[in-house]
Coordinates of C-alpha atoms in Angstrom, one line a residue:
Chain A
X1 CA -1.2 69.6 14.9
X2 CA -1.4 66.2 14.3
X3 CA 1.5 63.8 15.2
X4 CA 0.6 60.9 12.8
X5 CA 1.1 62.2 9.1
X6 CA 0.1 60.0 6.4
X7 CA 0.6 61.1 2.8
X8 CA -0.9 61.6 0.4
X9 CA -4.5 63.1 1.8
X10 CA -6.1 61.4 -1.0
X11 CA -4.7 60.3 -4.9
X12 CA -5.6 58.9 -7.9
X13 CA -4.4 55.6 -9.8
X14 CA -5.0 53.9 -13.2
X15 CA -5.3 50.3 -12.7
X16 CA -2.2 49.0 -13.1
X17 CA 0.3 51.4 -11.8
X18 CA 2.3 50.9 -8.3
X19 CA 1.7 54.0 -5.9
X20 CA 2.7 54.2 -2.2
X21 CA 1.8 55.4 0.2
X22 CA 3.4 57.4 3.7
X23 CA 3.2 57.9 7.2
X24 CA 5.2 58.6 9.7
X25 CA 4.4 59.6 13.4
X26 CA 5.9 61.2 15.9
X27 CA 4.4 59.7 18.9
X28 CA 8.3 57.8 20.2
X29 CA 6.2 55.0 20.1
X30 CA 7.2 51.6 18.6
X31 CA 4.5 49.5 17.0
X32 CA 2.7 50.4 13.1
X33 CA 0.0 49.0 11.6
X34 CA -1.9 49.5 8.7
X35 CA -5.5 49.4 8.1
X36 CA -8.5 49.2 5.5
X37 CA -11.8 50.8 5.0
X38 CA -13.1 50.6 1.9
X39 CA -16.3 51.0 0.5
X40 CA -18.6 47.0 0.9
X41 CA -16.7 45.6 3.6
X42 CA -15.5 47.8 7.2
X43 CA -12.0 49.0 8.2
X44 CA -10.1 45.8 8.3
X45 CA -6.8 44.8 10.1
X46 CA -4.3 44.6 7.2
X47 CA -0.1 44.6 8.7
X48 CA 1.5 45.0 11.8
X49 CA 5.2 46.0 12.4
X50 CA 6.9 45.9 15.9
X51 CA 10.0 47.5 16.2
X52 CA 10.6 47.2 12.5
X53 CA 9.8 44.6 12.3
X54 CA 6.7 42.6 11.1
X55 CA 5.0 40.9 13.6
X56 CA 1.5 40.4 11.0
X57 CA -0.2 40.3 8.3
X58 CA -3.4 39.2 7.1
X59 CA -3.7 40.9 3.3
X60 CA -3.0 38.1 0.2
X61 CA -1.8 39.6 -1.7
X62 CA 1.7 40.4 -2.3
X63 CA 0.9 44.0 -4.0
X64 CA 0.6 44.7 -1.0
X65 CA 4.1 45.4 0.6
X66 CA 4.9 47.6 4.0
X67 CA 8.2 49.3 4.0
X68 CA 9.9 50.1 7.0
X69 CA 13.1 52.4 7.0
X70 CA 13.4 54.1 10.3
X71 CA 11.4 53.2 13.0
X72 CA 8.7 56.2 13.1
X73 CA 8.2 55.8 9.0
X74 CA 5.8 52.7 7.8
X75 CA 5.2 52.9 4.5
X76 CA 3.0 50.9 2.3
X77 CA 3.6 49.9 -1.4
X78 CA 0.5 48.8 -3.6
X79 CA 1.4 48.0 -7.0
X80 CA -0.2 46.7 -10.1
X81 CA -3.7 48.2 -8.7
X82 CA -7.0 47.7 -9.6
X83 CA -10.8 49.4 -9.2
X84 CA -11.0 47.1 -6.3
X85 CA -8.2 48.6 -3.8
X86 CA -9.5 52.1 -3.8
X87 CA -10.1 52.2 -0.8
X88 CA -8.9 54.4 2.4
X89 CA -5.7 53.6 4.4
X90 CA -5.0 54.9 7.8
X91 CA -2.2 54.4 9.0
X92 CA -1.8 54.0 13.5
X93 CA 0.7 53.3 16.2
X94 CA 1.2 51.9 19.3
X95 CA 2.8 53.2 22.5
X96 CA 4.3 48.8 23.6
X97 CA 5.4 47.1 21.0
X98 CA 2.7 44.4 19.0
X99 CA 2.7 42.7 22.2
X100 CA 1.3 44.8 25.0
X101 CA -1.6 45.5 24.8
X102 CA -3.0 49.4 24.5
X103 CA -4.9 52.1 22.5
X104 CA -4.1 52.5 18.8
X105 CA -3.7 56.4 17.3
X106 CA -4.9 56.5 14.3
X107 CA -3.5 59.1 11.4
X108 CA -6.3 61.0 8.9
X109 CA -6.5 59.3 6.5
X110 CA -4.9 58.5 2.4
X111 CA -7.4 58.0 0.2
X112 CA -7.3 55.9 -3.1
X113 CA -9.2 55.9 -5.7
X114 CA -8.3 53.4 -8.8
X115 CA -9.5 54.2 -12.3
Chain B
X1 CA -21.7 34.9 12.8
X2 CA -19.5 38.1 12.7
X3 CA -16.8 38.7 15.1
X4 CA -17.8 41.6 16.0
X5 CA -22.0 43.3 16.1
X6 CA -23.0 45.9 16.6
X7 CA -26.3 47.2 17.3
X8 CA -28.2 49.2 16.3
X9 CA -26.8 50.0 13.2
X10 CA -28.0 53.3 12.7
X11 CA -29.6 55.8 15.6
X12 CA -31.3 58.8 15.4
X13 CA -31.6 61.0 17.6
X14 CA -33.8 64.7 18.7
X15 CA -30.7 67.3 20.3
X16 CA -30.3 66.6 24.0
X17 CA -31.7 62.8 24.1
X18 CA -29.9 60.4 25.6
X19 CA -29.1 56.8 24.1
X20 CA -26.7 54.3 23.7
X21 CA -25.0 51.8 21.6
X22 CA -23.3 47.5 22.0
X23 CA -21.2 45.9 20.6
X24 CA -21.0 42.0 21.0
X25 CA -18.2 40.2 20.7
X26 CA -17.3 36.6 20.0
X27 CA -14.8 35.4 21.8
X28 CA -12.3 37.6 25.2
X29 CA -11.1 40.7 24.2
X30 CA -7.7 42.2 25.7
X31 CA -10.0 45.4 25.3
X32 CA -11.9 47.7 23.7
X33 CA -11.5 51.1 21.4
X34 CA -14.5 53.1 20.0
X35 CA -14.1 55.4 17.9
X36 CA -15.8 59.0 15.7
X37 CA -16.1 59.2 12.8
X38 CA -17.4 62.4 11.5
X39 CA -18.1 63.3 7.5
X40 CA -14.7 64.3 7.2
X41 CA -13.6 60.6 7.2
X42 CA -11.7 60.9 10.5
X43 CA -11.5 58.0 12.7
X44 CA -11.5 60.0 16.3
X45 CA -10.7 57.8 19.4
X46 CA -13.7 58.6 22.0
X47 CA -12.5 55.4 24.7
X48 CA -9.9 52.7 24.9
X49 CA -11.0 50.4 27.6
X50 CA -8.8 47.7 28.8
X51 CA -11.8 46.6 31.6
X52 CA -14.8 48.7 33.5
X53 CA -15.5 51.9 33.2
X54 CA -14.7 55.3 32.1
X55 CA -16.2 58.8 31.1
X56 CA -15.2 61.5 29.2
X57 CA -17.9 64.6 29.7
X58 CA -21.4 63.4 28.1
X59 CA -20.6 60.1 26.7
X60 CA -19.7 56.6 29.1
X61 CA -18.3 53.6 28.1
X62 CA -18.2 49.9 29.8
X63 CA -16.2 46.8 28.5
X64 CA -17.2 43.5 30.6
X65 CA -14.3 41.0 28.2
X66 CA -15.7 38.5 30.2
X67 CA -19.2 38.8 28.7
X68 CA -17.9 40.0 25.9
X69 CA -19.3 42.7 25.0
X70 CA -19.1 47.1 25.9
X71 CA -20.9 49.7 25.6
X72 CA -21.3 53.4 24.6
X73 CA -23.7 56.2 25.9
X74 CA -24.6 59.6 24.7
X75 CA -25.9 61.5 27.0
X76 CA -27.5 65.2 25.9
X77 CA -26.6 64.4 21.9
X78 CA -25.2 67.4 20.2
X79 CA -24.9 67.7 17.0
X80 CA -21.5 67.7 16.3
X81 CA -22.2 63.6 17.7
X82 CA -24.0 63.0 15.0
X83 CA -21.0 60.5 13.0
X84 CA -20.6 57.4 12.4
X85 CA -18.7 54.8 15.8
X86 CA -16.8 52.1 16.0
X87 CA -16.4 49.6 18.2
X88 CA -13.4 47.7 17.4
X89 CA -12.7 44.8 20.2
X90 CA -8.5 44.2 20.9
X91 CA -7.4 40.6 20.3
X92 CA -3.0 39.6 20.3
X93 CA -0.7 41.1 18.5
X94 CA -2.6 43.9 19.9
X95 CA -5.0 43.9 16.2
X96 CA -8.3 45.6 15.9
X97 CA -11.6 44.4 15.3
X98 CA -13.8 47.0 13.3
X99 CA -17.3 46.2 13.8
X100 CA -19.9 47.7 11.2
X101 CA -20.4 51.2 12.6
X102 CA -23.7 51.9 14.2
X103 CA -24.4 55.3 12.5
X104 CA -25.6 57.9 14.6
X105 CA -27.8 61.6 12.8
X106 CA -29.1 63.7 16.0
X107 CA -31.7 66.4 14.8
X108 CA -32.6 70.3 15.6

């Protein structure tokens, strides 16, 4: 019974389009994150949110916009998609805010393919 | 160099054998998480350590913040241990920095 739900699990998009990746966590955690795993790079940190506020952004492109409508939601909107955006996007959460070091719990990922 | 180095890059073991994986970091870290990524791409957390050593069944992990390394030891390897193992030390902001992983293949 997954406690971090990512939707969709797989998606295919065309270059130039826009997609939203959904993440909901039912662990009662206060911090949420996005990580990306592409074929060319190791898993890499993208964003962190703590109590629904953006804490850190390591994503150079403004085409990637996290959205937190509720404390347990952190969606990722990606606009003007490019083939290089093809990757598996992992959502994660941790109990405290990001200033408290603690274990991250990962979702199962959303695999995006951009044609 | 790379902020996180994992060695070896790949490892082949027979069932029942044991081996160790190592992760070196270029700066002092607050903790470390180890993951196994299976053939479906799912990330399974094996350990979270803020210090010292933890054991879980056939697996054991150590984190040495001062010497800037962590290890993962696999005993009595089983076929289901095959996968890619990632070390991810934790820095300020509770941020994980992943290594490129060690691909482990356990053979019958």
